[in-house]
Coordinates of C-alpha atoms and ligand atoms in Angstrom, one line a residue:
M1 CA 9.7 13.3 15.9
R2 CA 11.9 11.9 13.1
P3 CA 13.5 14.5 10.9
T4 CA 12.5 13.0 7.6
F5 CA 9.3 11.5 6.2
L6 CA 9.2 7.7 6.3
P7 CA 7.0 6.2 3.5
Y8 CA 4.8 3.2 4.1
G9 CA 6.6 1.3 1.3
R10 CA 9.7 1.9 -0.9
Q11 CA 11.8 0.1 -3.4
S12 CA 15.5 -0.9 -2.9
V13 CA 17.7 -0.6 -6.0
D14 CA 21.4 -1.4 -5.9
E15 CA 24.4 -1.1 -8.3
A16 CA 23.9 -4.6 -9.7
D17 CA 20.4 -3.7 -10.6
I18 CA 21.5 -0.6 -12.4
Q19 CA 24.3 -2.5 -14.2
A20 CA 21.8 -5.2 -15.4
V21 CA 19.6 -2.5 -16.9
V22 CA 22.5 -0.7 -18.5
E23 CA 23.6 -3.9 -20.2
V24 CA 20.2 -4.4 -21.8
L25 CA 20.2 -0.8 -23.0
R26 CA 23.5 -1.6 -24.8
S27 CA 22.0 -4.8 -26.4
D28 CA 19.9 -5.5 -29.4
W29 CA 16.6 -6.2 -27.6
L30 CA 14.9 -3.5 -25.5
T31 CA 11.5 -5.2 -25.4
T32 CA 10.7 -8.9 -25.8
G33 CA 14.2 -10.5 -25.9
P34 CA 16.2 -13.0 -23.9
K35 CA 15.6 -11.3 -20.5
V36 CA 11.9 -11.9 -20.6
A37 CA 12.2 -15.6 -20.8
E38 CA 15.0 -15.7 -18.2
F39 CA 13.0 -13.7 -15.8
E40 CA 9.9 -15.8 -16.3
E41 CA 11.8 -19.1 -15.9
A42 CA 13.5 -17.9 -12.7
F43 CA 10.2 -16.6 -11.3
A44 CA 8.3 -19.8 -12.1
A45 CA 11.0 -21.9 -10.4
R46 CA 10.9 -19.6 -7.3
V47 CA 7.1 -19.8 -6.8
G48 CA 6.9 -23.5 -7.8
A49 CA 4.8 -23.1 -11.0
T50 CA 5.4 -24.7 -14.4
H51 CA 4.7 -21.4 -16.3
A52 CA 5.1 -17.7 -15.5
I53 CA 4.0 -15.1 -18.0
S54 CA 5.1 -11.5 -17.5
L55 CA 2.8 -8.6 -18.2
S56 CA 3.2 -4.8 -18.0
S57 CA 1.6 -4.5 -14.6
G58 CA -0.3 -6.5 -11.9
T59 CA -3.5 -5.0 -13.3
A60 CA -2.6 -6.2 -16.8
A61 CA -1.8 -9.6 -15.3
L62 CA -5.2 -9.7 -13.6
H63 CA -6.9 -8.7 -16.9
G64 CA -5.0 -11.5 -18.7
A65 CA -6.0 -14.1 -16.1
V66 CA -9.6 -13.2 -16.2
F67 CA -9.4 -13.3 -20.0
A68 CA -7.7 -16.7 -20.0
A69 CA -10.4 -18.0 -17.5
G70 CA -12.9 -17.2 -20.3
L71 CA -15.0 -14.6 -18.4
K72 CA -17.4 -12.6 -20.6
S73 CA -20.6 -10.6 -20.5
G74 CA -23.2 -12.3 -18.3
D75 CA -20.6 -14.1 -16.1
E76 CA -19.8 -13.4 -12.5
A77 CA -16.6 -13.6 -10.4
I78 CA -16.6 -13.5 -6.6
T79 CA -14.1 -11.3 -4.9
T80 CA -13.4 -9.4 -1.7
P81 CA -14.3 -5.7 -1.3
L82 CA -11.3 -5.1 0.9
T83 CA -8.7 -4.8 -1.9
F84 CA -7.3 -2.4 -4.5
A85 CA -9.9 -1.6 -7.1
A86 CA -7.9 -3.4 -9.9
T87 CA -9.0 -6.8 -8.4
A88 CA -12.6 -6.1 -9.3
N89 CA -12.0 -3.8 -12.3
C90 CA -10.3 -6.7 -14.3
V91 CA -13.7 -8.5 -14.2
L92 CA -15.4 -5.5 -15.6
Y93 CA -12.8 -5.2 -18.4
Q94 CA -14.1 -8.5 -19.7
G95 CA -17.8 -7.3 -19.5
A96 CA -18.4 -9.7 -16.5
T97 CA -19.7 -8.7 -13.1
P98 CA -17.7 -8.7 -9.8
V99 CA -19.8 -10.0 -7.0
F100 CA -18.4 -9.2 -3.6
A101 CA -18.4 -11.5 -0.5
D102 CA -17.5 -10.3 3.0
V103 CA -14.2 -11.1 4.7
C104 CA -13.1 -13.1 7.8
P105 CA -12.8 -10.9 10.9
D106 CA -9.3 -12.0 11.8
T107 CA -7.3 -12.0 8.5
L108 CA -9.7 -9.7 6.5
N109 CA -9.4 -12.2 3.7
L110 CA -12.4 -13.5 1.6
D111 CA -14.6 -15.6 3.9
P112 CA -15.2 -19.1 2.4
E113 CA -18.7 -19.3 4.0
Q114 CA -19.7 -16.0 2.4
I115 CA -18.4 -17.2 -1.0
D116 CA -20.8 -20.1 -0.8
K117 CA -23.7 -17.7 -0.4
K118 CA -22.8 -15.7 -3.5
I119 CA -22.4 -18.6 -6.0
S120 CA -25.0 -18.5 -8.8
P121 CA -25.4 -20.3 -12.1
R122 CA -23.5 -17.3 -13.7
T123 CA -20.4 -17.7 -11.4
K124 CA -17.3 -18.6 -13.4
A125 CA -14.4 -17.7 -11.1
I126 CA -13.3 -16.8 -7.5
L127 CA -10.7 -14.1 -7.0
P128 CA -9.3 -14.3 -3.5
V129 CA -6.7 -11.6 -2.4
D130 CA -3.9 -12.4 -0.1
Y131 CA -4.5 -9.3 1.9
A132 CA -1.3 -7.6 3.3
G133 CA 0.6 -10.8 2.3
H134 CA -1.3 -13.3 4.4
P135 CA -2.5 -16.1 2.0
A136 CA -6.3 -16.4 1.5
E137 CA -8.2 -19.5 2.7
L138 CA -7.0 -21.4 -0.4
A139 CA -8.0 -24.9 0.7
P140 CA -11.7 -24.3 1.3
I141 CA -11.8 -21.9 -1.7
L142 CA -10.4 -24.5 -4.1
E143 CA -12.7 -27.1 -2.7
T144 CA -15.7 -24.9 -3.4
A145 CA -14.3 -24.1 -6.8
R146 CA -13.9 -27.7 -7.7
R147 CA -17.4 -28.6 -6.5
H148 CA -18.9 -25.9 -8.8
G149 CA -16.5 -26.0 -11.7
L150 CA -15.0 -22.6 -11.1
I151 CA -11.5 -21.2 -11.8
V152 CA -9.5 -19.7 -8.9
I153 CA -7.5 -16.6 -9.8
E154 CA -5.5 -15.7 -6.7
D155 CA -4.5 -12.0 -6.5
A156 CA -1.1 -12.4 -4.8
C157 CA 0.1 -8.9 -5.5
H158 CA 0.8 -8.7 -1.8
A159 CA 2.1 -12.2 -1.3
L160 CA 5.2 -13.0 -3.3
G161 CA 7.2 -15.4 -1.2
A162 CA 4.3 -16.3 1.1
E163 CA 3.5 -20.0 2.0
Y164 CA 0.2 -21.8 2.7
S165 CA 0.2 -25.3 4.3
G166 CA 3.8 -25.7 3.3
R167 CA 3.2 -24.8 -0.3
R168 CA 4.4 -21.7 -2.1
V169 CA 1.9 -19.0 -3.2
G170 CA 2.0 -19.3 -7.0
S171 CA 1.8 -23.1 -7.1
I172 CA -1.7 -23.5 -5.5
A173 CA -4.5 -21.6 -7.4
D174 CA -5.3 -22.1 -11.1
M175 CA -3.6 -18.8 -11.8
T176 CA -1.8 -16.6 -9.4
V177 CA -1.2 -12.9 -10.1
F178 CA 1.8 -10.9 -8.8
S179 CA 2.8 -7.2 -9.1
F180 CA 6.2 -5.6 -9.3
H181 CA 5.1 -2.0 -8.3
P182 CA 7.9 -0.3 -6.3
V183 CA 6.3 -0.9 -2.9
K184 CA 6.2 -4.7 -3.5
H185 CA 8.7 -7.4 -2.6
I186 CA 10.6 -7.0 -5.8
T187 CA 10.2 -4.3 -8.5
T188 CA 10.4 -3.6 -12.2
G189 CA 9.0 -0.1 -11.9
E190 CA 5.6 -1.3 -13.3
G191 CA 5.2 -5.0 -14.0
G192 CA 3.2 -8.1 -13.2
M193 CA 3.3 -11.9 -13.6
V194 CA 0.8 -14.7 -13.8
A195 CA 2.0 -18.1 -12.5
T196 CA 0.1 -21.2 -13.6
N197 CA 0.5 -25.0 -14.0
N198 CA -2.0 -25.0 -16.9
P199 CA -0.3 -24.9 -20.3
E200 CA -3.5 -23.6 -22.0
F201 CA -3.8 -20.7 -19.7
A202 CA -0.1 -20.0 -20.3
E203 CA -0.4 -20.0 -24.0
T204 CA -3.5 -17.7 -24.0
L205 CA -1.7 -15.3 -21.7
R206 CA 1.3 -15.2 -23.9
R207 CA -0.9 -14.3 -26.9
F208 CA -3.1 -11.9 -24.9
R209 CA -0.2 -9.7 -23.9
N210 CA 1.0 -9.5 -27.5
H211 CA -2.0 -8.3 -29.4
G212 CA -3.3 -11.9 -29.6
I213 CA -0.5 -12.8 -32.0
S214 CA 0.7 -16.4 -31.9
S215 CA 4.5 -15.7 -32.0
D216 CA 6.8 -12.8 -31.0
A217 CA 9.1 -10.8 -33.2
R218 CA 12.2 -12.5 -31.9
Q219 CA 10.8 -16.0 -32.6
R220 CA 10.0 -14.9 -36.1
Q221 CA 13.4 -13.4 -36.6
S222 CA 15.2 -16.5 -35.5
A223 CA 12.9 -18.7 -37.6
G224 CA 13.6 -16.5 -40.7
Q225 CA 9.8 -15.9 -41.1
W226 CA 7.6 -12.9 -41.7
H227 CA 4.3 -14.6 -41.3
Y228 CA 2.3 -14.3 -38.1
E229 CA -1.3 -14.8 -37.1
M230 CA -3.5 -12.8 -34.8
V231 CA -5.7 -15.4 -33.1
L232 CA -7.5 -13.5 -30.4
L233 CA -8.2 -9.9 -29.4
G234 CA -5.2 -9.1 -27.2
F235 CA -3.4 -6.0 -26.0
N236 CA 0.2 -4.7 -25.9
Y237 CA 0.8 -5.7 -22.3
R238 CA 4.4 -6.8 -22.8
L239 CA 7.0 -6.3 -20.1
P240 CA 10.2 -5.0 -21.8
D241 CA 13.6 -6.7 -21.6
I242 CA 15.0 -3.5 -19.9
V243 CA 12.9 -4.1 -16.8
C244 CA 13.0 -7.9 -16.9
A245 CA 16.7 -7.6 -16.4
L246 CA 15.9 -5.5 -13.3
G247 CA 13.4 -8.1 -12.1
L248 CA 15.9 -11.0 -12.5
Q249 CA 18.4 -9.1 -10.4
Q250 CA 15.8 -8.2 -7.8
L251 CA 14.6 -11.8 -7.6
K252 CA 18.0 -12.8 -6.3
R253 CA 17.3 -10.7 -3.2
L254 CA 13.7 -11.9 -2.6
D255 CA 14.6 -14.2 0.2
A256 CA 16.6 -11.5 2.0
N257 CA 13.8 -9.0 1.4
L258 CA 11.3 -11.4 2.9
A259 CA 13.5 -12.2 5.9
R260 CA 13.8 -8.5 6.6
R261 CA 10.0 -7.9 6.3
R262 CA 9.4 -10.8 8.7
E263 CA 11.9 -9.5 11.2
I264 CA 10.2 -6.1 11.2
A265 CA 6.7 -7.6 11.5
A266 CA 7.9 -9.8 14.4
R267 CA 9.2 -6.7 16.2
Y268 CA 6.0 -4.7 15.5
T269 CA 3.8 -7.6 16.7
A270 CA 5.8 -8.1 19.9
T271 CA 5.5 -4.4 20.8
F272 CA 2.0 -3.5 19.6
S273 CA 0.3 -6.5 21.0
E274 CA 1.1 -5.1 24.5
I275 CA -0.5 -1.7 23.7
S276 CA -4.1 -1.1 24.7
G277 CA -6.2 0.2 21.8
L278 CA -4.3 -1.7 19.1
I279 CA -5.2 -5.0 17.3
V280 CA -2.2 -6.5 15.5
P281 CA -2.6 -8.5 12.2
A282 CA -3.6 -12.1 12.7
V283 CA -1.5 -15.0 11.4
R284 CA -3.3 -18.3 10.9
P285 CA -1.4 -21.5 11.8
D286 CA 0.3 -23.1 8.9
V287 CA 0.8 -19.8 7.1
N288 CA 4.0 -17.9 6.4
P289 CA 2.9 -14.4 5.3
A290 CA 5.0 -12.2 3.0
W291 CA 4.2 -8.9 4.9
H292 CA 3.6 -6.6 2.0
L293 CA 1.7 -4.4 4.5
Y294 CA 1.6 -4.2 8.3
P295 CA -2.0 -3.1 8.9
I296 CA -3.0 -2.4 12.6
R297 CA -6.6 -2.0 13.6
L298 CA -7.7 0.5 16.2
D299 CA -9.8 -0.8 19.1
M300 CA -12.0 2.4 19.2
E301 CA -13.6 1.5 22.5
K302 CA -10.2 1.9 24.2
L303 CA -9.3 5.2 22.5
T304 CA -10.5 8.8 22.9
A305 CA -9.7 9.7 19.3
D306 CA -11.0 8.5 15.9
R307 CA -8.9 6.9 13.1
A308 CA -8.5 10.2 11.2
Q309 CA -7.1 11.9 14.3
I310 CA -4.6 9.1 15.0
F311 CA -3.7 9.0 11.3
R312 CA -3.0 12.7 11.2
A313 CA -1.0 12.6 14.5
L314 CA 1.2 9.8 13.1
R315 CA 1.7 11.8 9.9
A316 CA 2.7 14.8 12.0
E317 CA 5.4 12.5 13.5
N318 CA 6.7 12.0 9.9
I319 CA 5.5 8.4 9.9
G320 CA 4.0 7.8 6.4
V321 CA 1.0 5.8 7.5
N322 CA -1.6 4.9 4.9
V323 CA -5.0 3.1 4.7
H324 CA -5.5 -0.2 2.8
Y325 CA -8.3 -0.2 1.5
I326 CA -11.4 1.9 1.0
P327 CA -13.7 -1.0 0.2
V328 CA -14.2 -1.2 -3.6
H329 CA -18.0 -1.1 -3.5
L330 CA -17.8 2.2 -1.7
H331 CA -16.0 4.0 -4.5
P332 CA -18.3 6.3 -6.5
Y333 CA -18.0 4.3 -9.7
Y334 CA -19.2 1.1 -8.0
R335 CA -21.9 2.9 -6.0
E336 CA -23.3 4.5 -9.2
R337 CA -23.0 1.5 -11.4
F338 CA -24.2 -1.2 -8.9
G339 CA -26.2 0.8 -6.4
Y340 CA -24.1 0.0 -3.3
K341 CA -25.0 2.3 -0.4
G342 CA -22.6 1.0 2.4
G343 CA -23.6 -1.6 5.0
E344 CA -23.5 -4.5 2.5
F345 CA -20.2 -6.0 3.8
P346 CA -20.1 -5.2 7.6
V347 CA -16.9 -7.0 8.4
A348 CA -14.9 -5.4 5.5
E349 CA -16.4 -2.0 6.3
D350 CA -15.7 -2.3 10.1
G351 CA -12.1 -3.4 9.2
Y352 CA -11.7 -0.4 6.9
A353 CA -12.9 2.1 9.6
R354 CA -10.2 0.9 12.0
L355 CA -7.2 0.2 9.7
I356 CA -3.9 2.0 9.5
S357 CA -1.0 0.6 7.5
L358 CA 2.4 1.3 9.2
P359 CA 5.6 1.6 7.2
M360 CA 6.8 -1.8 6.1
F361 CA 9.5 -2.4 3.5
H362 CA 12.7 -4.4 3.3
G363 CA 14.9 -1.3 3.1
M364 CA 13.8 0.0 6.5
S365 CA 16.6 0.4 9.0
N366 CA 16.4 -0.5 12.7
Q367 CA 16.2 3.2 13.4
D368 CA 13.2 3.5 11.0
A369 CA 11.4 0.7 12.9
N370 CA 12.3 2.3 16.2
D371 CA 10.8 5.6 15.0
V372 CA 7.6 3.9 14.0
I373 CA 7.3 2.1 17.4
A374 CA 8.1 5.3 19.3
A375 CA 5.5 7.4 17.3
V376 CA 2.8 4.8 17.7
K377 CA 3.4 4.5 21.5
K378 CA 3.4 8.2 21.8
V379 CA 0.2 8.9 19.7
V380 CA -1.8 5.9 20.8
G381 CA -0.7 6.4 24.5
S382 CA -1.9 10.0 24.4
Y383 CA -5.4 8.9 23.2
S384 CA -5.7 5.8 25.5
R385 CA -8.7 5.6 27.8
S386 CA -6.8 3.5 30.4
Ligands
LIG401 C1 -4.2 -6.4 -4.3 C2 -3.7 -5.7 -5.5 N1 -4.1 -6.2 -6.7 C3 -3.7 -5.6 -7.9 C4 -2.8 -4.5 -7.9 C5 -2.4 -3.9 -9.2 O1 -1.0 -4.0 -9.4 P1 -0.3 -3.0 -10.3 O2 -0.1 -1.7 -9.5 O3 1.0 -3.7 -10.6 O4 -1.1 -2.8 -11.6 C6 -2.4 -4.1 -6.7 C7 -1.4 -2.9 -6.7 O5 -1.0 -2.4 -5.7 C8 -2.8 -4.7 -5.4 O6 -2.4 -4.2 -4.3

């Protein structure tokens, strides 16, 4: 057993990151200043989008995207139940209704055929999630969206740096949402971004994050003006200069972070695909995942223990396993508000019952990965039927 607890995800912060933050602390602008624009421009260039708009979290970015898409009371948006609650909650923030569709058995991403069955005259948007960092089925989803006049908001909070059919995630959907929470590929503590090629969405998002005001304080100062106009009901969802400086620095290491995650995933997959009782994450052809998570599924028929026992045994080995996700419709809030009882989305629910996320982050050492492999072999081996 390893001597210290290994979390499932963790940030890496180096001296250059700290210096960049300290420099901003000594400057004139702590919140919306030059670092915001620099971070947004560098980010947009990295993901291949014309615009990137920073917001205070991935959740705020989702809220902004749903707002910019024009969702309101009476509208519906189709999304996956196998995600973090924020993906569906952002639809509720706008008074609209999230409608869940089941997922594909291999990737656990939103199933395009199931989406088709959920489209109604009220549907305004589709919110696919790139589960674990594997891009959603964007081509058929966009095709369906174009046919019905819907907006696609891709929740790519897991997928910064992923590629789909040779294109970068962030350059494909109408709006793509990212998170900079510490377990993600780059961090600003809390933080989020919307990437889009649509100038109107970009303008609305810039206003939405700043109370609905049509200019920011720095623009007014440099123009020598006091006048401003509030043109829509926005929020204070700004990402401060202090952390945009951190984001800019972190972005320089994105490629190295991705390479390390891909290396660890390749080692895990090579080892775990040989172990009876384990199902490794699927990778579709023409996709380069970003490996935010490494979720294995248990093949219960080949094991003598249930998921909870295996989870506890791995935790007892100091391996910080986790489960992503309890399907959103099974949370008490959704059950009570919408009457879900379980059984509505059999593929997502079956996936959930078997899932365990193993530690996966770019700062993991080879020894950390060896410890995960040794613990999984030991625990799963001891509960194997064969
Ligand atoms: C799929 C998904 N969407 C949205 C979010 C929300 O992002 P944030 O924590 O930055 O608000 C997360 C956060 O982990 C996520 O995993």
